[in-house]
Amino acid sequence: MPAEQDMPGAAAAAVEARLAEVLATSGAAAWDWEIGDGAIQGGLLRGDARFAALHGIGAAEAAAGIPSGRFFRIIHPADRARIRLSIGAVLLGAEVFSKEFRILPPGGAAAGTEALRWVHARGRCHLDDAERPLRFTGVLVDITEQKRVEEQLRIAQTAGGVGTFEHWLDFGTASVSAQFCRLLGLHPARDLAVRGINALVLPGDPPIIDLAAGTAGASGFAELRVTRADDGAVRWLARRGEYLRDAETSALRFSGVLYDITEAKRIEDELRRLNQALETRVDARTRERDRIWQQTPDFYLVFDAAGLVQAANPAWQAELGLAPSALRDRPVAGLFQAEDRAALAAALASLARGG
């Protein structure tokens, strides 16, 4: 074959190298799921080396494709049905698939919960000319560390000392516990002036004790910042309680609790940063793949195990005048000169063997 006819293969290799570089910098793993008969039970799911590593399978095996049933067995049993339903919704027309789920370690559930990995998957379905599901592609990001931070947030919200207080409406003082005083950096006391308590709250934040009248049974929750009276440190506190009607006097009082959520707020900020970084990485990876497919002058084909073209990028139309829709279901061998078809057949056979 003349040298210029070798260019599509060389160009494809260059594009693959660029794609691999994008994956390496984004930390994402990619998958390409060939849908069988428009159902998630059919077809093969192929992935790159990062996908293989996340799922505890060989890179060659992931490249050759694994059955959908095996893919679902890798998902934690508690998440399996939910992910099946979500993927089914995508095949029925949902535009975006974006889910978090757990995957089992190579040893399965017996390996223990500490070996579980959390992943965030984001993908979309590609349709054929008849609007039938053809392929389901996307990216995976390991978010195990992010989930650990979320667990820290849960613990931070439930652990630690809780101060209690009670305020009778129309009274200028509130009955408080010793822990309530410690949270505000005050000397322990049984009663404190409401005005003095609220004076510790930073301007613009809701008061610890709301002097506005409520209604019996109504609840009150607020997050606020205070400047501690003893050391001047700014702390985040949460106030939660309920308005109650006294059975004897019919007077209304607010009975509540106060607890420190400074650490939870710090972790919340960290989670927000992690989520923003995650979205940026996934979006960049998806945009780069779409950009390369749409804009590259190199010829790209997707074909099935039988050698029939399933999709072609716009370069075929721009460079050769061949519309991608016209190439669909054509044997890929028909695009090669006769003397090169034996080499193509050998390459396809190698792919079928997992090469």
JSON list of N, CA, C and O in Angstrom, two decimals, residues 237-289:
[
{"chain": "A", "resi": 237, "resn": "LEU", "atom": "N", "xyz": [-22.22, 27.41, 64.84]},
{"chain": "A", "resi": 237, "resn": "LEU", "atom": "CA", "xyz": [-23.13, 26.67, 65.71]},
{"chain": "A", "resi": 237, "resn": "LEU", "atom": "C", "xyz": [-24.45, 26.41, 64.98]},
{"chain": "A", "resi": 237, "resn": "LEU", "atom": "O", "xyz": [-24.84, 27.18, 64.10]},
{"chain": "A", "resi": 238, "resn": "ALA", "atom": "N", "xyz": [-25.10, 25.33, 65.37]},
{"chain": "A", "resi": 238, "resn": "ALA", "atom": "CA", "xyz": [-26.44, 25.03, 64.86]},
{"chain": "A", "resi": 238, "resn": "ALA", "atom": "C", "xyz": [-27.41, 25.07, 66.03]},
{"chain": "A", "resi": 238, "resn": "ALA", "atom": "O", "xyz": [-27.12, 24.56, 67.12]},
{"chain": "A", "resi": 239, "resn": "ARG", "atom": "N", "xyz": [-28.55, 25.70, 65.79]},
{"chain": "A", "resi": 239, "resn": "ARG", "atom": "CA", "xyz": [-29.60, 25.77, 66.80]},
{"chain": "A", "resi": 239, "resn": "ARG", "atom": "C", "xyz": [-30.83, 25.05, 66.26]},
{"chain": "A", "resi": 239, "resn": "ARG", "atom": "O", "xyz": [-31.27, 25.27, 65.14]},
{"chain": "A", "resi": 240, "resn": "ARG", "atom": "N", "xyz": [-31.35, 24.15, 67.08]},
{"chain": "A", "resi": 240, "resn": "ARG", "atom": "CA", "xyz": [-32.53, 23.39, 66.68]},
{"chain": "A", "resi": 240, "resn": "ARG", "atom": "C", "xyz": [-33.48, 23.28, 67.88]},
{"chain": "A", "resi": 240, "resn": "ARG", "atom": "O", "xyz": [-33.04, 23.07, 69.01]},
{"chain": "A", "resi": 241, "resn": "GLY", "atom": "N", "xyz": [-34.77, 23.41, 67.64]},
{"chain": "A", "resi": 241, "resn": "GLY", "atom": "CA", "xyz": [-35.71, 23.30, 68.75]},
{"chain": "A", "resi": 241, "resn": "GLY", "atom": "C", "xyz": [-37.14, 23.35, 68.28]},
{"chain": "A", "resi": 241, "resn": "GLY", "atom": "O", "xyz": [-37.45, 23.27, 67.08]},
{"chain": "A", "resi": 242, "resn": "GLU", "atom": "N", "xyz": [-38.04, 23.50, 69.26]},
{"chain": "A", "resi": 242, "resn": "GLU", "atom": "CA", "xyz": [-39.48, 23.47, 68.97]},
{"chain": "A", "resi": 242, "resn": "GLU", "atom": "C", "xyz": [-40.23, 24.36, 69.95]},
{"chain": "A", "resi": 242, "resn": "GLU", "atom": "O", "xyz": [-39.87, 24.46, 71.14]},
{"chain": "A", "resi": 243, "resn": "TYR", "atom": "N", "xyz": [-41.29, 25.01, 69.44]},
{"chain": "A", "resi": 243, "resn": "TYR", "atom": "CA", "xyz": [-42.15, 25.81, 70.28]},
{"chain": "A", "resi": 243, "resn": "TYR", "atom": "C", "xyz": [-43.17, 24.89, 70.96]},
{"chain": "A", "resi": 243, "resn": "TYR", "atom": "O", "xyz": [-43.82, 24.06, 70.30]},
{"chain": "A", "resi": 244, "resn": "LEU", "atom": "N", "xyz": [-43.27, 25.04, 72.28]},
{"chain": "A", "resi": 244, "resn": "LEU", "atom": "CA", "xyz": [-44.16, 24.17, 73.07]},
{"chain": "A", "resi": 244, "resn": "LEU", "atom": "C", "xyz": [-45.11, 25.03, 73.90]},
{"chain": "A", "resi": 244, "resn": "LEU", "atom": "O", "xyz": [-44.72, 26.09, 74.42]},
{"chain": "A", "resi": 245, "resn": "ARG", "atom": "N", "xyz": [-46.33, 24.53, 74.07]},
{"chain": "A", "resi": 245, "resn": "ARG", "atom": "CA", "xyz": [-47.32, 25.22, 74.90]},
{"chain": "A", "resi": 245, "resn": "ARG", "atom": "C", "xyz": [-47.37, 24.56, 76.26]},
{"chain": "A", "resi": 245, "resn": "ARG", "atom": "O", "xyz": [-47.54, 23.35, 76.38]},
{"chain": "A", "resi": 246, "resn": "ASP", "atom": "N", "xyz": [-47.18, 25.36, 77.33]},
{"chain": "A", "resi": 246, "resn": "ASP", "atom": "CA", "xyz": [-47.19, 24.81, 78.68]},
{"chain": "A", "resi": 246, "resn": "ASP", "atom": "C", "xyz": [-48.60, 24.35, 79.03]},
{"chain": "A", "resi": 246, "resn": "ASP", "atom": "O", "xyz": [-49.58, 25.07, 78.81]},
{"chain": "A", "resi": 247, "resn": "ALA", "atom": "N", "xyz": [-48.69, 23.13, 79.59]},
{"chain": "A", "resi": 247, "resn": "ALA", "atom": "CA", "xyz": [-50.01, 22.56, 79.89]},
{"chain": "A", "resi": 247, "resn": "ALA", "atom": "C", "xyz": [-50.72, 23.31, 80.98]},
{"chain": "A", "resi": 247, "resn": "ALA", "atom": "O", "xyz": [-51.96, 23.37, 81.00]},
{"chain": "A", "resi": 248, "resn": "GLU", "atom": "N", "xyz": [-49.99, 23.91, 81.94]},
{"chain": "A", "resi": 248, "resn": "GLU", "atom": "CA", "xyz": [-50.63, 24.57, 83.08]},
{"chain": "A", "resi": 248, "resn": "GLU", "atom": "C", "xyz": [-50.94, 26.03, 82.81]},
{"chain": "A", "resi": 248, "resn": "GLU", "atom": "O", "xyz": [-52.02, 26.51, 83.12]},
{"chain": "A", "resi": 249, "resn": "THR", "atom": "N", "xyz": [-49.96, 26.74, 82.25]},
{"chain": "A", "resi": 249, "resn": "THR", "atom": "CA", "xyz": [-50.14, 28.19, 82.10]},
{"chain": "A", "resi": 249, "resn": "THR", "atom": "C", "xyz": [-50.52, 28.61, 80.68]},
{"chain": "A", "resi": 249, "resn": "THR", "atom": "O", "xyz": [-50.87, 29.76, 80.45]},
{"chain": "A", "resi": 250, "resn": "SER", "atom": "N", "xyz": [-50.43, 27.69, 79.72]},
{"chain": "A", "resi": 250, "resn": "SER", "atom": "CA", "xyz": [-50.69, 27.99, 78.30]},
{"chain": "A", "resi": 250, "resn": "SER", "atom": "C", "xyz": [-49.65, 28.94, 77.72]},
{"chain": "A", "resi": 250, "resn": "SER", "atom": "O", "xyz": [-49.79, 29.41, 76.58]},
{"chain": "A", "resi": 251, "resn": "ALA", "atom": "N", "xyz": [-48.61, 29.25, 78.47]},
{"chain": "A", "resi": 251, "resn": "ALA", "atom": "CA", "xyz": [-47.54, 30.11, 77.95]},
{"chain": "A", "resi": 251, "resn": "ALA", "atom": "C", "xyz": [-46.71, 29.33, 76.92]},
{"chain": "A", "resi": 251, "resn": "ALA", "atom": "O", "xyz": [-46.59, 28.11, 76.98]},
{"chain": "A", "resi": 252, "resn": "LEU", "atom": "N", "xyz": [-46.14, 30.08, 75.98]},
{"chain": "A", "resi": 252, "resn": "LEU", "atom": "CA", "xyz": [-45.36, 29.46, 74.91]},
{"chain": "A", "resi": 252, "resn": "LEU", "atom": "C", "xyz": [-43.87, 29.56, 75.23]},
{"chain": "A", "resi": 252, "resn": "LEU", "atom": "O", "xyz": [-43.38, 30.61, 75.67]},
{"chain": "A", "resi": 253, "resn": "ARG", "atom": "N", "xyz": [-43.17, 28.49, 75.06]},
{"chain": "A", "resi": 253, "resn": "ARG", "atom": "CA", "xyz": [-41.72, 28.50, 75.29]},
{"chain": "A", "resi": 253, "resn": "ARG", "atom": "C", "xyz": [-41.03, 27.80, 74.11]},
{"chain": "A", "resi": 253, "resn": "ARG", "atom": "O", "xyz": [-41.64, 27.02, 73.39]},
{"chain": "A", "resi": 254, "resn": "PHE", "atom": "N", "xyz": [-39.75, 28.14, 73.96]},
{"chain": "A", "resi": 254, "resn": "PHE", "atom": "CA", "xyz": [-38.93, 27.48, 72.93]},
{"chain": "A", "resi": 254, "resn": "PHE", "atom": "C", "xyz": [-37.90, 26.62, 73.64]},
{"chain": "A", "resi": 254, "resn": "PHE", "atom": "O", "xyz": [-37.08, 27.13, 74.40]},
{"chain": "A", "resi": 255, "resn": "SER", "atom": "N", "xyz": [-37.93, 25.31, 73.39]},
{"chain": "A", "resi": 255, "resn": "SER", "atom": "CA", "xyz": [-36.97, 24.38, 73.98]},
{"chain": "A", "resi": 255, "resn": "SER", "atom": "C", "xyz": [-36.05, 23.91, 72.87]},
{"chain": "A", "resi": 255, "resn": "SER", "atom": "O", "xyz": [-36.50, 23.40, 71.84]},
{"chain": "A", "resi": 256, "resn": "GLY", "atom": "N", "xyz": [-34.74, 24.09, 73.08]},
{"chain": "A", "resi": 256, "resn": "GLY", "atom": "CA", "xyz": [-33.84, 23.80, 71.98]},
{"chain": "A", "resi": 256, "resn": "GLY", "atom": "C", "xyz": [-32.49, 23.28, 72.40]},
{"chain": "A", "resi": 256, "resn": "GLY", "atom": "O", "xyz": [-32.18, 23.15, 73.59]},
{"chain": "A", "resi": 257, "resn": "VAL", "atom": "N", "xyz": [-31.68, 22.98, 71.40]},
{"chain": "A", "resi": 257, "resn": "VAL", "atom": "CA", "xyz": [-30.31, 22.52, 71.61]},
{"chain": "A", "resi": 257, "resn": "VAL", "atom": "C", "xyz": [-29.38, 23.36, 70.75]},
{"chain": "A", "resi": 257, "resn": "VAL", "atom": "O", "xyz": [-29.78, 23.94, 69.73]},
{"chain": "A", "resi": 258, "resn": "LEU", "atom": "N", "xyz": [-28.11, 23.41, 71.16]},
{"chain": "A", "resi": 258, "resn": "LEU", "atom": "CA", "xyz": [-27.08, 24.16, 70.45]},
{"chain": "A", "resi": 258, "resn": "LEU", "atom": "C", "xyz": [-25.85, 23.27, 70.35]},
{"chain": "A", "resi": 258, "resn": "LEU", "atom": "O", "xyz": [-25.46, 22.65, 71.35]},
{"chain": "A", "resi": 259, "resn": "TYR", "atom": "N", "xyz": [-25.26, 23.17, 69.15]},
{"chain": "A", "resi": 259, "resn": "TYR", "atom": "CA", "xyz": [-24.07, 22.33, 69.00]},
{"chain": "A", "resi": 259, "resn": "TYR", "atom": "C", "xyz": [-23.13, 22.93, 67.96]},
{"chain": "A", "resi": 259, "resn": "TYR", "atom": "O", "xyz": [-23.55, 23.69, 67.06]},
{"chain": "A", "resi": 260, "resn": "ASP", "atom": "N", "xyz": [-21.88, 22.59, 68.11]},
{"chain": "A", "resi": 260, "resn": "ASP", "atom": "CA", "xyz": [-20.82, 23.15, 67.28]},
{"chain": "A", "resi": 260, "resn": "ASP", "atom": "C", "xyz": [-20.74, 22.38, 65.96]},
{"chain": "A", "resi": 260, "resn": "ASP", "atom": "O", "xyz": [-20.67, 21.15, 65.94]},
{"chain": "A", "resi": 261, "resn": "ILE", "atom": "N", "xyz": [-20.77, 23.10, 64.84]},
{"chain": "A", "resi": 261, "resn": "ILE", "atom": "CA", "xyz": [-20.68, 22.48, 63.51]},
{"chain": "A", "resi": 261, "resn": "ILE", "atom": "C", "xyz": [-19.52, 23.07, 62.71]},
{"chain": "A", "resi": 261, "resn": "ILE", "atom": "O", "xyz": [-19.51, 23.02, 61.49]},
{"chain": "A", "resi": 262, "resn": "THR", "atom": "N", "xyz": [-18.54, 23.64, 63.43]},
{"chain": "A", "resi": 262, "resn": "THR", "atom": "CA", "xyz": [-17.40, 24.27, 62.74]},
{"chain": "A", "resi": 262, "resn": "THR", "atom": "C", "xyz": [-16.67, 23.27, 61.85]},
{"chain": "A", "resi": 262, "resn": "THR", "atom": "O", "xyz": [-16.36, 23.56, 60.69]},
{"chain": "A", "resi": 263, "resn": "GLU", "atom": "N", "xyz": [-16.38, 22.08, 62.39]},
{"chain": "A", "resi": 263, "resn": "GLU", "atom": "CA", "xyz": [-15.68, 21.07, 61.61]},
{"chain": "A", "resi": 263, "resn": "GLU", "atom": "C", "xyz": [-16.53, 20.60, 60.44]},
{"chain": "A", "resi": 263, "resn": "GLU", "atom": "O", "xyz": [-16.02, 20.37, 59.34]},
{"chain": "A", "resi": 264, "resn": "ALA", "atom": "N", "xyz": [-17.83, 20.45, 60.68]},
{"chain": "A", "resi": 264, "resn": "ALA", "atom": "CA", "xyz": [-18.72, 20.06, 59.59]},
{"chain": "A", "resi": 264, "resn": "ALA", "atom": "C", "xyz": [-18.71, 21.10, 58.48]},
{"chain": "A", "resi": 264, "resn": "ALA", "atom": "O", "xyz": [-18.73, 20.75, 57.29]},
{"chain": "A", "resi": 265, "resn": "LYS", "atom": "N", "xyz": [-18.68, 22.37, 58.83]},
{"chain": "A", "resi": 265, "resn": "LYS", "atom": "CA", "xyz": [-18.63, 23.43, 57.81]},
{"chain": "A", "resi": 265, "resn": "LYS", "atom": "C", "xyz": [-17.32, 23.39, 57.04]},
{"chain": "A", "resi": 265, "resn": "LYS", "atom": "O", "xyz": [-17.29, 23.62, 55.83]},
{"chain": "A", "resi": 266, "resn": "ARG", "atom": "N", "xyz": [-16.23, 23.09, 57.75]},
{"chain": "A", "resi": 266, "resn": "ARG", "atom": "CA", "xyz": [-14.95, 22.99, 57.06]},
{"chain": "A", "resi": 266, "resn": "ARG", "atom": "C", "xyz": [-14.98, 21.85, 56.05]},
{"chain": "A", "resi": 266, "resn": "ARG", "atom": "O", "xyz": [-14.54, 22.00, 54.90]},
{"chain": "A", "resi": 267, "resn": "ILE", "atom": "N", "xyz": [-15.50, 20.71, 56.47]},
{"chain": "A", "resi": 267, "resn": "ILE", "atom": "CA", "xyz": [-15.58, 19.56, 55.57]},
{"chain": "A", "resi": 267, "resn": "ILE", "atom": "C", "xyz": [-16.56, 19.84, 54.43]},
{"chain": "A", "resi": 267, "resn": "ILE", "atom": "O", "xyz": [-16.35, 19.42, 53.29]},
{"chain": "A", "resi": 268, "resn": "GLU", "atom": "N", "xyz": [-17.62, 20.56, 54.73]},
{"chain": "A", "resi": 268, "resn": "GLU", "atom": "CA", "xyz": [-18.59, 20.95, 53.70]},
{"chain": "A", "resi": 268, "resn": "GLU", "atom": "C", "xyz": [-17.91, 21.78, 52.61]},
{"chain": "A", "resi": 268, "resn": "GLU", "atom": "O", "xyz": [-18.15, 21.57, 51.41]},
{"chain": "A", "resi": 269, "resn": "ASP", "atom": "N", "xyz": [-17.07, 22.73, 53.03]},
{"chain": "A", "resi": 269, "resn": "ASP", "atom": "CA", "xyz": [-16.32, 23.54, 52.06]},
{"chain": "A", "resi": 269, "resn": "ASP", "atom": "C", "xyz": [-15.38, 22.66, 51.24]},
{"chain": "A", "resi": 269, "resn": "ASP", "atom": "O", "xyz": [-15.22, 22.85, 50.02]},
{"chain": "A", "resi": 270, "resn": "GLU", "atom": "N", "xyz": [-14.75, 21.68, 51.91]},
{"chain": "A", "resi": 270, "resn": "GLU", "atom": "CA", "xyz": [-13.85, 20.78, 51.20]},
{"chain": "A", "resi": 270, "resn": "GLU", "atom": "C", "xyz": [-14.62, 19.93, 50.19]},
{"chain": "A", "resi": 270, "resn": "GLU", "atom": "O", "xyz": [-14.18, 19.71, 49.06]},
{"chain": "A", "resi": 271, "resn": "LEU", "atom": "N", "xyz": [-15.80, 19.45, 50.60]},
{"chain": "A", "resi": 271, "resn": "LEU", "atom": "CA", "xyz": [-16.64, 18.67, 49.68]},
{"chain": "A", "resi": 271, "resn": "LEU", "atom": "C", "xyz": [-17.05, 19.50, 48.47]},
{"chain": "A", "resi": 271, "resn": "LEU", "atom": "O", "xyz": [-17.08, 19.00, 47.34]},
{"chain": "A", "resi": 272, "resn": "ARG", "atom": "N", "xyz": [-17.39, 20.76, 48.72]},
{"chain": "A", "resi": 272, "resn": "ARG", "atom": "CA", "xyz": [-17.79, 21.63, 47.62]},
{"chain": "A", "resi": 272, "resn": "ARG", "atom": "C", "xyz": [-16.63, 21.78, 46.63]},
{"chain": "A", "resi": 272, "resn": "ARG", "atom": "O", "xyz": [-16.83, 21.75, 45.41]},
{"chain": "A", "resi": 273, "resn": "ARG", "atom": "N", "xyz": [-15.43, 21.92, 47.16]},
{"chain": "A", "resi": 273, "resn": "ARG", "atom": "CA", "xyz": [-14.26, 22.03, 46.28]},
{"chain": "A", "resi": 273, "resn": "ARG", "atom": "C", "xyz": [-14.03, 20.73, 45.50]},
{"chain": "A", "resi": 273, "resn": "ARG", "atom": "O", "xyz": [-13.75, 20.76, 44.30]},
{"chain": "A", "resi": 274, "resn": "LEU", "atom": "N", "xyz": [-14.17, 19.59, 46.20]},
{"chain": "A", "resi": 274, "resn": "LEU", "atom": "CA", "xyz": [-13.99, 18.31, 45.53]},
{"chain": "A", "resi": 274, "resn": "LEU", "atom": "C", "xyz": [-15.03, 18.10, 44.44]},
{"chain": "A", "resi": 274, "resn": "LEU", "atom": "O", "xyz": [-14.73, 17.60, 43.35]},
{"chain": "A", "resi": 275, "resn": "ASN", "atom": "N", "xyz": [-16.28, 18.48, 44.72]},
{"chain": "A", "resi": 275, "resn": "ASN", "atom": "CA", "xyz": [-17.34, 18.32, 43.71]},
{"chain": "A", "resi": 275, "resn": "ASN", "atom": "C", "xyz": [-17.09, 19.20, 42.50]},
{"chain": "A", "resi": 275, "resn": "ASN", "atom": "O", "xyz": [-17.30, 18.79, 41.35]},
{"chain": "A", "resi": 276, "resn": "GLN", "atom": "N", "xyz": [-16.64, 20.43, 42.74]},
{"chain": "A", "resi": 276, "resn": "GLN", "atom": "CA", "xyz": [-16.35, 21.32, 41.63]},
{"chain": "A", "resi": 276, "resn": "GLN", "atom": "C", "xyz": [-15.20, 20.78, 40.78]},
{"chain": "A", "resi": 276, "resn": "GLN", "atom": "O", "xyz": [-15.24, 20.82, 39.55]},
{"chain": "A", "resi": 277, "resn": "ALA", "atom": "N", "xyz": [-14.17, 20.24, 41.46]},
{"chain": "A", "resi": 277, "resn": "ALA", "atom": "CA", "xyz": [-13.04, 19.66, 40.73]},
{"chain": "A", "resi": 277, "resn": "ALA", "atom": "C", "xyz": [-13.48, 18.44, 39.94]},
{"chain": "A", "resi": 277, "resn": "ALA", "atom": "O", "xyz": [-13.05, 18.22, 38.80]},
{"chain": "A", "resi": 278, "resn": "LEU", "atom": "N", "xyz": [-14.36, 17.62, 40.53]},
{"chain": "A", "resi": 278, "resn": "LEU", "atom": "CA", "xyz": [-14.86, 16.43, 39.85]},
{"chain": "A", "resi": 278, "resn": "LEU", "atom": "C", "xyz": [-15.62, 16.80, 38.60]},
{"chain": "A", "resi": 278, "resn": "LEU", "atom": "O", "xyz": [-15.40, 16.24, 37.52]},
{"chain": "A", "resi": 279, "resn": "GLU", "atom": "N", "xyz": [-16.55, 17.76, 38.71]},
{"chain": "A", "resi": 279, "resn": "GLU", "atom": "CA", "xyz": [-17.33, 18.17, 37.55]},
{"chain": "A", "resi": 279, "resn": "GLU", "atom": "C", "xyz": [-16.44, 18.73, 36.45]},
{"chain": "A", "resi": 279, "resn": "GLU", "atom": "O", "xyz": [-16.65, 18.47, 35.27]},
{"chain": "A", "resi": 280, "resn": "THR", "atom": "N", "xyz": [-15.42, 19.50, 36.88]},
{"chain": "A", "resi": 280, "resn": "THR", "atom": "CA", "xyz": [-14.52, 20.08, 35.89]},
{"chain": "A", "resi": 280, "resn": "THR", "atom": "C", "xyz": [-13.76, 19.00, 35.14]},
{"chain": "A", "resi": 280, "resn": "THR", "atom": "O", "xyz": [-13.63, 19.04, 33.91]},
{"chain": "A", "resi": 281, "resn": "ARG", "atom": "N", "xyz": [-13.27, 17.97, 35.86]},
{"chain": "A", "resi": 281, "resn": "ARG", "atom": "CA", "xyz": [-12.52, 16.90, 35.22]},
{"chain": "A", "resi": 281, "resn": "ARG", "atom": "C", "xyz": [-13.40, 16.09, 34.26]},
{"chain": "A", "resi": 281, "resn": "ARG", "atom": "O", "xyz": [-13.01, 15.80, 33.14]},
{"chain": "A", "resi": 282, "resn": "VAL", "atom": "N", "xyz": [-14.60, 15.76, 34.72]},
{"chain": "A", "resi": 282, "resn": "VAL", "atom": "CA", "xyz": [-15.49, 14.95, 33.89]},
{"chain": "A", "resi": 282, "resn": "VAL", "atom": "C", "xyz": [-15.94, 15.72, 32.65]},
{"chain": "A", "resi": 282, "resn": "VAL", "atom": "O", "xyz": [-15.94, 15.20, 31.54]},
{"chain": "A", "resi": 283, "resn": "ASP", "atom": "N", "xyz": [-16.32, 17.00, 32.84]},
{"chain": "A", "resi": 283, "resn": "ASP", "atom": "CA", "xyz": [-16.76, 17.80, 31.71]},
{"chain": "A", "resi": 283, "resn": "ASP", "atom": "C", "xyz": [-15.64, 18.00, 30.70]},
{"chain": "A", "resi": 283, "resn": "ASP", "atom": "O", "xyz": [-15.86, 17.94, 29.48]},
{"chain": "A", "resi": 284, "resn": "ALA", "atom": "N", "xyz": [-14.42, 18.25, 31.20]},
{"chain": "A", "resi": 284, "resn": "ALA", "atom": "CA", "xyz": [-13.29, 18.45, 30.30]},
{"chain": "A", "resi": 284, "resn": "ALA", "atom": "C", "xyz": [-13.01, 17.19, 29.49]},
{"chain": "A", "resi": 284, "resn": "ALA", "atom": "O", "xyz": [-12.73, 17.25, 28.29]},
{"chain": "A", "resi": 285, "resn": "ARG", "atom": "N", "xyz": [-13.10, 16.04, 30.16]},
{"chain": "A", "resi": 285, "resn": "ARG", "atom": "CA", "xyz": [-12.86, 14.76, 29.48]},
{"chain": "A", "resi": 285, "resn": "ARG", "atom": "C", "xyz": [-13.90, 14.52, 28.40]},
{"chain": "A", "resi": 285, "resn": "ARG", "atom": "O", "xyz": [-13.58, 14.13, 27.27]},
{"chain": "A", "resi": 286, "resn": "THR", "atom": "N", "xyz": [-15.17, 14.78, 28.71]},
{"chain": "A", "resi": 286, "resn": "THR", "atom": "CA", "xyz": [-16.25, 14.57, 27.74]},
{"chain": "A", "resi": 286, "resn": "THR", "atom": "C", "xyz": [-16.13, 15.53, 26.57]},
{"chain": "A", "resi": 286, "resn": "THR", "atom": "O", "xyz": [-16.28, 15.14, 25.40]},
{"chain": "A", "resi": 287, "resn": "ARG", "atom": "N", "xyz": [-15.85, 16.81, 26.86]},
{"chain": "A", "resi": 287, "resn": "ARG", "atom": "CA", "xyz": [-15.73, 17.80, 25.78]},
{"chain": "A", "resi": 287, "resn": "ARG", "atom": "C", "xyz": [-14.56, 17.47, 24.86]},
{"chain": "A", "resi": 287, "resn": "ARG", "atom": "O", "xyz": [-14.65, 17.62, 23.64]},
{"chain": "A", "resi": 288, "resn": "GLU", "atom": "N", "xyz": [-13.45, 17.01, 25.45]},
{"chain": "A", "resi": 288, "resn": "GLU", "atom": "CA", "xyz": [-12.28, 16.69, 24.64]},
{"chain": "A", "resi": 288, "resn": "GLU", "atom": "C", "xyz": [-12.56, 15.53, 23.70]},
{"chain": "A", "resi": 288, "resn": "GLU", "atom": "O", "xyz": [-12.18, 15.56, 22.52]},
{"chain": "A", "resi": 289, "resn": "ARG", "atom": "N", "xyz": [-13.25, 14.50, 24.20]},
{"chain": "A", "resi": 289, "resn": "ARG", "atom": "CA", "xyz": [-13.57, 13.36, 23.34]},
{"chain": "A", "resi": 289, "resn": "ARG", "atom": "C", "xyz": [-14.49, 13.79, 22.20]},
{"chain": "A", "resi": 289, "resn": "ARG", "atom": "O", "xyz": [-14.28, 13.42, 21.05]}
]
